[in-house]
Short mmCIF file of C-alpha atoms in Angstrom, two decimals:
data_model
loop_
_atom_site.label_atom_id
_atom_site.label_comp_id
_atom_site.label_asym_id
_atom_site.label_seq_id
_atom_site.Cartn_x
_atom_site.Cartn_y
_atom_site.Cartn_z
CA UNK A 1 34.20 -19.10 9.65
CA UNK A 2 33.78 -22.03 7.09
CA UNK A 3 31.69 -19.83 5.19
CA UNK A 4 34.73 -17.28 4.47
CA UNK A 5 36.94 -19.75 4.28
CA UNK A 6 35.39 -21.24 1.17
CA UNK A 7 34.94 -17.40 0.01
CA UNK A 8 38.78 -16.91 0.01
CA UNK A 9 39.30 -20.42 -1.63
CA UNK A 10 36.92 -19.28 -4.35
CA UNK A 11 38.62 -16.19 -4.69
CA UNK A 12 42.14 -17.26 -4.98
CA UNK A 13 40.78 -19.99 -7.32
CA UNK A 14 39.45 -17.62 -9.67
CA UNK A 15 42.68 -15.40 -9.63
CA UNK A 16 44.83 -18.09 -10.08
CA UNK A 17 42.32 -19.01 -13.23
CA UNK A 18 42.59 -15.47 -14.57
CA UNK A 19 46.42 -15.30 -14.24
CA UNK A 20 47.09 -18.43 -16.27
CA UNK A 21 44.27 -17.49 -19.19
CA UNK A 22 46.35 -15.81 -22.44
CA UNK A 23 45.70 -12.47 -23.06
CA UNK A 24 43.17 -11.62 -26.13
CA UNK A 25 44.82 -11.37 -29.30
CA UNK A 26 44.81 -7.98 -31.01
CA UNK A 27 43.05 -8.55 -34.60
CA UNK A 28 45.89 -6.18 -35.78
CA UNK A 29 48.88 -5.25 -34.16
CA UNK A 30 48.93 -1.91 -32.61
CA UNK A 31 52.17 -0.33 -34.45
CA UNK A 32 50.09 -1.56 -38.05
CA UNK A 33 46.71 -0.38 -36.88
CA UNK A 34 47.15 3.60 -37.28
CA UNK A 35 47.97 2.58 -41.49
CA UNK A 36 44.62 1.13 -41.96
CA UNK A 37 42.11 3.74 -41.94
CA UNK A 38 38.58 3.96 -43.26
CA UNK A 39 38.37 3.36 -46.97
CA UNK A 40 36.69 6.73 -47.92
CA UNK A 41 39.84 8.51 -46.04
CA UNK A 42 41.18 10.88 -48.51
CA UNK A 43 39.40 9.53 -51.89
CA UNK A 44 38.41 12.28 -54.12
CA UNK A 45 35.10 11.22 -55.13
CA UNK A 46 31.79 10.44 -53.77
CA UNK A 47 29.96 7.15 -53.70
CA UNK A 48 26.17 6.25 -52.79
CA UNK A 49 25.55 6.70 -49.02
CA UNK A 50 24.38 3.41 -49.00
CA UNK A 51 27.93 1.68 -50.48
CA UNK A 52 29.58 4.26 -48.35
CA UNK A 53 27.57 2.69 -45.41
CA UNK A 54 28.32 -0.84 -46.05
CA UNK A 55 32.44 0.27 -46.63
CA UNK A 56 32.69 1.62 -43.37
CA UNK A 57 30.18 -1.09 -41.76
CA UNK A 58 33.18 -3.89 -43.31
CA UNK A 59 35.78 -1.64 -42.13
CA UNK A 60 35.22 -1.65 -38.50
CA UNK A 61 34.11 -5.02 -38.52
CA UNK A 62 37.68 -6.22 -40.14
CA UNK A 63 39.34 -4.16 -37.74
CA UNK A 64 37.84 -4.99 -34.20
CA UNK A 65 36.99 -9.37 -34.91
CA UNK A 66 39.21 -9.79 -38.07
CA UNK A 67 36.61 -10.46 -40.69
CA UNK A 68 38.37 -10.64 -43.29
CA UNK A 69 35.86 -13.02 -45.34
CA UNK A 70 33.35 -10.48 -45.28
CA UNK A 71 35.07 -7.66 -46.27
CA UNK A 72 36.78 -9.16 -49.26
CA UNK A 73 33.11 -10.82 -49.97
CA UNK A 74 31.92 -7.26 -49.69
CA UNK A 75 34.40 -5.61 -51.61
CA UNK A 76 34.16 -8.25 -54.71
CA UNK A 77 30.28 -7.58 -54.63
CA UNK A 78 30.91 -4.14 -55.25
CA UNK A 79 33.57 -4.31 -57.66
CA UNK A 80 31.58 -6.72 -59.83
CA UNK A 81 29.21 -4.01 -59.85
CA UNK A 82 31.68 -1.07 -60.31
CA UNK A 83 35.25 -1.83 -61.17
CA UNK A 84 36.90 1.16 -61.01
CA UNK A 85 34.93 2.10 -57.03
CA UNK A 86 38.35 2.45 -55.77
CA UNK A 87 37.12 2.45 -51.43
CA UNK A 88 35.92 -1.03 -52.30
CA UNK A 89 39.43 -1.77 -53.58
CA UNK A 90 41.46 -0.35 -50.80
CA UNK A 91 39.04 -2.29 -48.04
CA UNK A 92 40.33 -6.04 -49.74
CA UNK A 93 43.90 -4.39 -49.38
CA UNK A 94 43.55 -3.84 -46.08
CA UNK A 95 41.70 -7.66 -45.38
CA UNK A 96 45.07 -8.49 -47.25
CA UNK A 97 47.29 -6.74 -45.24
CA UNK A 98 45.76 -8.08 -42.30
CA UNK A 99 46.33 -11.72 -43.46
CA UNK A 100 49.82 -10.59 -44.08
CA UNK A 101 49.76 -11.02 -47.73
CA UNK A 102 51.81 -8.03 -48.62
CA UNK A 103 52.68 -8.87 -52.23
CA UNK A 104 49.05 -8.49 -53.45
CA UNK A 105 48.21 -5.51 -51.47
CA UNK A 106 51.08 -4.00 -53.54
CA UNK A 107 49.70 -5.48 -56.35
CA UNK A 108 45.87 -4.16 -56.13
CA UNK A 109 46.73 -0.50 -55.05
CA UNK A 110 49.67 -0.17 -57.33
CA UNK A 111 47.36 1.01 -60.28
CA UNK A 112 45.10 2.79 -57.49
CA UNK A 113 47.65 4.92 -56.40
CA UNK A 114 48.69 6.13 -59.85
CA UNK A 115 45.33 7.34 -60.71
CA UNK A 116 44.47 8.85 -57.06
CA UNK A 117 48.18 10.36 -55.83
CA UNK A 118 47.05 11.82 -52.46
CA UNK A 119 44.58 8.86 -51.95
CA UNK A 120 45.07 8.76 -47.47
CA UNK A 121 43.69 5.02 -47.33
CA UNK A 122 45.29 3.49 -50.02
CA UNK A 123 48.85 5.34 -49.47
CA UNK A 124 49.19 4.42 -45.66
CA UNK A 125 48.50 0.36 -45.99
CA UNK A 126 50.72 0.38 -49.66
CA UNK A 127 53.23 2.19 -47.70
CA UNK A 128 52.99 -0.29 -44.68
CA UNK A 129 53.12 -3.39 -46.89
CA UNK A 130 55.90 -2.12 -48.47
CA UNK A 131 57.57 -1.82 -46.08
CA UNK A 132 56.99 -5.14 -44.76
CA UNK A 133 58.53 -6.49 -47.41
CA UNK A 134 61.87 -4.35 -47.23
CA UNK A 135 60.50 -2.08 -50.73
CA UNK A 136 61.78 0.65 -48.97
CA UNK A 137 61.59 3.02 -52.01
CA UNK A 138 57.81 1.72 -52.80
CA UNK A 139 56.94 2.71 -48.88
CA UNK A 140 58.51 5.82 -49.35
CA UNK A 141 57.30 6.89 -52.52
CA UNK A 142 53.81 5.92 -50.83
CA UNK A 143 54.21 8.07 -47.86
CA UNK A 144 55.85 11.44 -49.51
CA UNK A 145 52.85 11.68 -51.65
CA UNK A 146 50.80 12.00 -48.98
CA UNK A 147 53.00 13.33 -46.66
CA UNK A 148 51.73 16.96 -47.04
CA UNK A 149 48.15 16.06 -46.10
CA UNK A 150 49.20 13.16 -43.65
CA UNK A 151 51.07 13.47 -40.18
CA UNK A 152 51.63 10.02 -40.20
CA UNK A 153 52.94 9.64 -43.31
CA UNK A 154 55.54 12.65 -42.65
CA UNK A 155 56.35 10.77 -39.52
CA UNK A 156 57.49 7.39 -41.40
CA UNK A 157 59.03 9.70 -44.94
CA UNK A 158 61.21 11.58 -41.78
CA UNK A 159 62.11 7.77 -40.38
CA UNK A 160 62.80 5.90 -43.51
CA UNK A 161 64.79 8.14 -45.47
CA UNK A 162 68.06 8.02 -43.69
CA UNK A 163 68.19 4.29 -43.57
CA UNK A 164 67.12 3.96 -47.23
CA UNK A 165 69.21 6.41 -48.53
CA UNK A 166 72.63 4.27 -46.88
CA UNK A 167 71.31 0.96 -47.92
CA UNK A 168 70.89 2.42 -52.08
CA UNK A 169 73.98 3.71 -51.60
CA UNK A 170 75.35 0.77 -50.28
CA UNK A 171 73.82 -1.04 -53.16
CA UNK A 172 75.08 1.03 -54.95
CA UNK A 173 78.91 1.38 -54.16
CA UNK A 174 78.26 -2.64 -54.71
CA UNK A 175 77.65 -2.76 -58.06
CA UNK A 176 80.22 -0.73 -58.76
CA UNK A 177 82.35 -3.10 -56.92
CA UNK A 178 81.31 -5.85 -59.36
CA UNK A 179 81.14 -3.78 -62.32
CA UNK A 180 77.65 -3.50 -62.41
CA UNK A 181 77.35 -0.31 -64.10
CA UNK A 182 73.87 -0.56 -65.47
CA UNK A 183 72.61 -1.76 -62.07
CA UNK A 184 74.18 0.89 -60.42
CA UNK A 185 72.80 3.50 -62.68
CA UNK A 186 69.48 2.51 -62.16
CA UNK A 187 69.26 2.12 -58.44
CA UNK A 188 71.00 5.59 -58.54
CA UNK A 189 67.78 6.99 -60.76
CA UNK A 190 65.28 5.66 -57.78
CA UNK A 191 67.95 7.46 -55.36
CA UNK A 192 68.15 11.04 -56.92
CA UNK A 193 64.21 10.43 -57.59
CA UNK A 194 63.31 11.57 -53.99
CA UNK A 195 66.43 12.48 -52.40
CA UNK A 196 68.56 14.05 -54.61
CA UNK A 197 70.46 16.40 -51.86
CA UNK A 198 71.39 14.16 -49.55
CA UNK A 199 75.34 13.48 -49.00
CA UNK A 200 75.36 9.36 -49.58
CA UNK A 201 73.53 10.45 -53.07
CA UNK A 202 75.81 13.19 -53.92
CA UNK A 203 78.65 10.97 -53.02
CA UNK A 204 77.23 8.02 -55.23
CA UNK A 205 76.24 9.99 -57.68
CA UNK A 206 80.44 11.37 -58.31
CA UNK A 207 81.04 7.12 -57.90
CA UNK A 208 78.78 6.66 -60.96
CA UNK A 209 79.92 9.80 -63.12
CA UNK A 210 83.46 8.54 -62.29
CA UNK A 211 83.06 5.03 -63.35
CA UNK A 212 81.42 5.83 -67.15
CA UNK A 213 83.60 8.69 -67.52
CA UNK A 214 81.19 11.56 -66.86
CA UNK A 215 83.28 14.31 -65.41
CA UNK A 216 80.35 17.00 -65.70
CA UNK A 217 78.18 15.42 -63.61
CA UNK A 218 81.15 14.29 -61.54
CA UNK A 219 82.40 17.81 -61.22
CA UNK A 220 78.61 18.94 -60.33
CA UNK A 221 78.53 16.54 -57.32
CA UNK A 222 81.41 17.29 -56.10
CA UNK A 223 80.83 20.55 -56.29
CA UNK A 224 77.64 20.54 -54.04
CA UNK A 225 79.50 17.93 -51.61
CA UNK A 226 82.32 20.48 -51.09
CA UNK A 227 80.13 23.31 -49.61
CA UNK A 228 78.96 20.49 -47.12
CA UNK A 229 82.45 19.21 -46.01
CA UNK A 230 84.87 21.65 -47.07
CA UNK A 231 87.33 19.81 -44.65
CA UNK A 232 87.35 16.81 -47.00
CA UNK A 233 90.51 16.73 -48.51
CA UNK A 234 89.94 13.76 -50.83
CA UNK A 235 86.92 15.85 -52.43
CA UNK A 236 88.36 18.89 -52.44
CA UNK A 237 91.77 17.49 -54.37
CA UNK A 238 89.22 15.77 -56.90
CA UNK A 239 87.11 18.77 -57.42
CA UNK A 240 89.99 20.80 -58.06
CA UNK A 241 91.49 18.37 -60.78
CA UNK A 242 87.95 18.66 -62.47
CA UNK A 243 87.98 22.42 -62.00
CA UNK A 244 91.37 22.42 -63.99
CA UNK A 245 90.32 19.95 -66.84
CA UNK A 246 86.83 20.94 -67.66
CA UNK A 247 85.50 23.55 -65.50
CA UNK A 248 87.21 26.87 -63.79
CA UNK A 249 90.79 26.54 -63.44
CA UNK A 250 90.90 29.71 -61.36
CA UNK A 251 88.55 27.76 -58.96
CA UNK A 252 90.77 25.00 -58.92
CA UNK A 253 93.88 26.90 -58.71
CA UNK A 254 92.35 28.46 -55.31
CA UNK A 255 91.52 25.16 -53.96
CA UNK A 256 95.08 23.50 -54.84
CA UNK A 257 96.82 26.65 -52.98
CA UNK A 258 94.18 26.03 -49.92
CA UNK A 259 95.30 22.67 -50.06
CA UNK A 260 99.29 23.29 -50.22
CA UNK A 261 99.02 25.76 -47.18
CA UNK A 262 97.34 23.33 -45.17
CA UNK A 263 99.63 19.89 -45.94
CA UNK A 264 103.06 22.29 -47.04
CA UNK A 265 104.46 18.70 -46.34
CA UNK A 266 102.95 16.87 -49.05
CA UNK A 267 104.96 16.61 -52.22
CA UNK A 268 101.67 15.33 -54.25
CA UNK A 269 99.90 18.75 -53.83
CA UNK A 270 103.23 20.74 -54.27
CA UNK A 271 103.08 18.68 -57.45
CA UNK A 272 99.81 20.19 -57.65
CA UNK A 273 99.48 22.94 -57.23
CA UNK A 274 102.66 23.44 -60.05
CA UNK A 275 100.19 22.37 -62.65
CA UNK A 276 97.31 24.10 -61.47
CA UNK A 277 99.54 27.37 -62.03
CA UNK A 278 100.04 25.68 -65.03
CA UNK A 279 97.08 25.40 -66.77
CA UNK A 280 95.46 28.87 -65.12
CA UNK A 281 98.42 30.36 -66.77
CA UNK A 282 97.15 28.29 -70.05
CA UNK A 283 93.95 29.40 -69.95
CA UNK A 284 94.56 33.06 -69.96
CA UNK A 285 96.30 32.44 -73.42
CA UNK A 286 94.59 33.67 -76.42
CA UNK A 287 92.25 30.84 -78.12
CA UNK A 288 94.72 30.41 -81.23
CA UNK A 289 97.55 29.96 -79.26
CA UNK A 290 95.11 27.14 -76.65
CA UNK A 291 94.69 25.47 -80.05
CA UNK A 292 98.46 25.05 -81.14
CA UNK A 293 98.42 22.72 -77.72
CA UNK A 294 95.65 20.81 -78.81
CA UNK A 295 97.97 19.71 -82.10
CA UNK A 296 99.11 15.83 -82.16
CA UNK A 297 102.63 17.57 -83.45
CA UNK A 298 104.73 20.51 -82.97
CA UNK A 299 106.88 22.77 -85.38
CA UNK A 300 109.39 24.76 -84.33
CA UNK A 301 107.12 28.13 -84.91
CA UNK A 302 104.68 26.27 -82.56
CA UNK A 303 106.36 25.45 -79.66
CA UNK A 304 108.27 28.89 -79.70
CA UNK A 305 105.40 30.19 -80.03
CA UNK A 306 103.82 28.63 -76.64
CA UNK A 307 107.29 28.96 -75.17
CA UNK A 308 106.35 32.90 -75.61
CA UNK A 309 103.08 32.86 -74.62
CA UNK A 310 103.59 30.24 -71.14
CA UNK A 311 106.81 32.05 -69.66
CA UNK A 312 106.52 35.99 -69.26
CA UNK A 313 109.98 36.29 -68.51
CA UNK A 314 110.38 35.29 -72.48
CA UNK A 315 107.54 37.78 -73.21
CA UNK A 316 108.79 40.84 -71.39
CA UNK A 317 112.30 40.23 -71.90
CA UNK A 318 114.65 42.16 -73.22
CA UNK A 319 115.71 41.83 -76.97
CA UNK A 320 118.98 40.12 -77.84
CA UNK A 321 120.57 40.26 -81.14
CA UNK A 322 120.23 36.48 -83.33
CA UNK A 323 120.04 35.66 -86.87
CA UNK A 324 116.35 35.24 -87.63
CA UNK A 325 115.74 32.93 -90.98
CA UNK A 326 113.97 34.73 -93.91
CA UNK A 327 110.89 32.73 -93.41
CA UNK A 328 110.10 33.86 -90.12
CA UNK A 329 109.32 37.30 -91.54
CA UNK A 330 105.97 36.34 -93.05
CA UNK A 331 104.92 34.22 -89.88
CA UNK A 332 102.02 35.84 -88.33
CA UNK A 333 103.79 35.05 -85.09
CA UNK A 334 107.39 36.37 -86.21
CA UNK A 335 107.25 38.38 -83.02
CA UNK A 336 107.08 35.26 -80.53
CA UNK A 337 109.33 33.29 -82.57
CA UNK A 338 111.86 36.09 -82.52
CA UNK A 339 111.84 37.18 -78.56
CA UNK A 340 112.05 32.80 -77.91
CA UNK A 341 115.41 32.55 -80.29
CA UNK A 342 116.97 35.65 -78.43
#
């Protein structure tokens, strides 16, 4: 009986001891360790089997005890030897990454990346570093280049976009705020760069044209943001103002009458839709006659002649009787001038 009683002390003794050791450290942190692949992963060229040997020998190694000396001692050995051998490069990224110096595995793959596109090892750790950082853009311009050939890659391009699409555009709208146009023009270049469709952009995008006075790229967002929320009455009412000044005024005639139908109440689009008739009606008129309006003064032959041409009750009335002066008779335009006086 003493016997198993010193069994059971032993054993409870040793539980106890195992409950209170910590649990093993991972060498890299499971939601990081699916971005650090083999070196060779997706490089377009061949090395010697024996450098290809050592590469993946360092790899593992770095991966399952964290020797990171080695394989940055490795990969300078080999780079002395060869420095363009690109693996050799992407294996002291990833001994970077896993000392969590982000900033210089940016920094080595950077020119890497430009030379080898669709390069799998050297994509997925620049992409993960970036975004460590919060370079949101760098990550994702990391991940869509691979993310044909790459499931995880499309996973993380799927994941990041929405959130870095609102937080440029929030940028964006910022600058604005401040007056920042130049600022705002650029971040708005990185924007359109790889999402170019998306509503935030489009809506940034008419922000930007609007603040340095570009209505034709204005109008063109505007126009693609309408299809996707024809309910929005603040885009639609813009739109339609563009449409009237330097685009179709039929178009925005038939989105001012839309309008007026839907808010009959609203003296603003009554207003409106009066000078969307307005200039429709205007730009029916013959180009000559659009000209005369164009004209920083008016004679009296001009403005009877648009008189004429904007009010078809003038045009299609009938004929009075009036004393017409002599000089009207040669006017190319006698007839206008004539039908306004009666």
């Amino acid at each position: 009986m003493r016997t198993h009683g010193w069994l059971i002390a032993i054993a409870l003794l040793a539980v106890s001891c195992a409950s209170t050791d910590p649990a093993p450290q991972e060498v890299v942190p499971r939601e990081d360790r699916y971005f650090l692949v083999p070196p060779m992963t997706g490089f377009p060229k061949t090395v010697g089997s024996t450098t290809e040997r050592r590469l993946d020998e360092a790899y593992r190694e770095l991966l399952s005890t964290g020797a990171r000396a080695e394989a940055t001692a490795l990969a300078t050995e080999l780079l002395a030897r060869n420095p363009d051998l690109a693996p050799a490069t992407v294996l002291a990224a990833q001994s970077a990454f896993i000392s969590t110096d982000h900033e210089t595995v940016i920094e080595s793959l950077s020119p890497v990346v430009r030379i080898y596109p669709e390069y799998v090892a050297a994509q997925l750790v620049l992409g993960r570093a970036s975004e460590r950082i919060g370079e949101l853009v760098g990550a994702l311009t990391a991940y869509r280049s691979i993310a044909e050939i790459n499931e995880l890659a499309r996973s993380r391009v799927a994941d990041l976009t929405p959130r870095t699409v609102e937080i440029l555009a929030l940028r964006i709208e910022d600058a604005l705020a401040r007056g920042q146009i130049t600022a705002a023009q650029k971040t708005l270049a990185d924007l359109e760069a790889w999402a170019p469709h998306e509503e935030r952009t489009l809506e940034v995008t008419a922000a930007v044209a609007r603040n340095v006075g570009d209505a034709e790229a204005e109008l063109r967002a505007l126009r693609s943001l309408a299809v996707r929320r024809p309910e929005d009455r603040q885009i639609e009412a813009r739109r339609a103002e563009l449409e009237l000044d330097i685009g179709d005024p039929a178009a925005g005639l038939r989105v001012f009458e839309e309008l007026a139908s839907r808010y009959p109440e609203d003296p603003d689009l009554a207003e409106s839709l009066v000078r969307a008739r307005f200039l429709w009606r205007f730009q029916l008129l013959p180009p000559e006659v659009r000209k005369l309006a164009t004209k920083a003064e008016l004679s009296r032959g001009d403005f009877a002649i648009l008189l004429y041409w904007l009010f078809p009750e003038i045009r299609y009335g009938a004929s009075g009787s009036a004393r017409i002066a002599n000089d009207v008779l040669e006017h190319p335009q006698r007839e206008s001038i004539v039908r306004v006086v009666n």
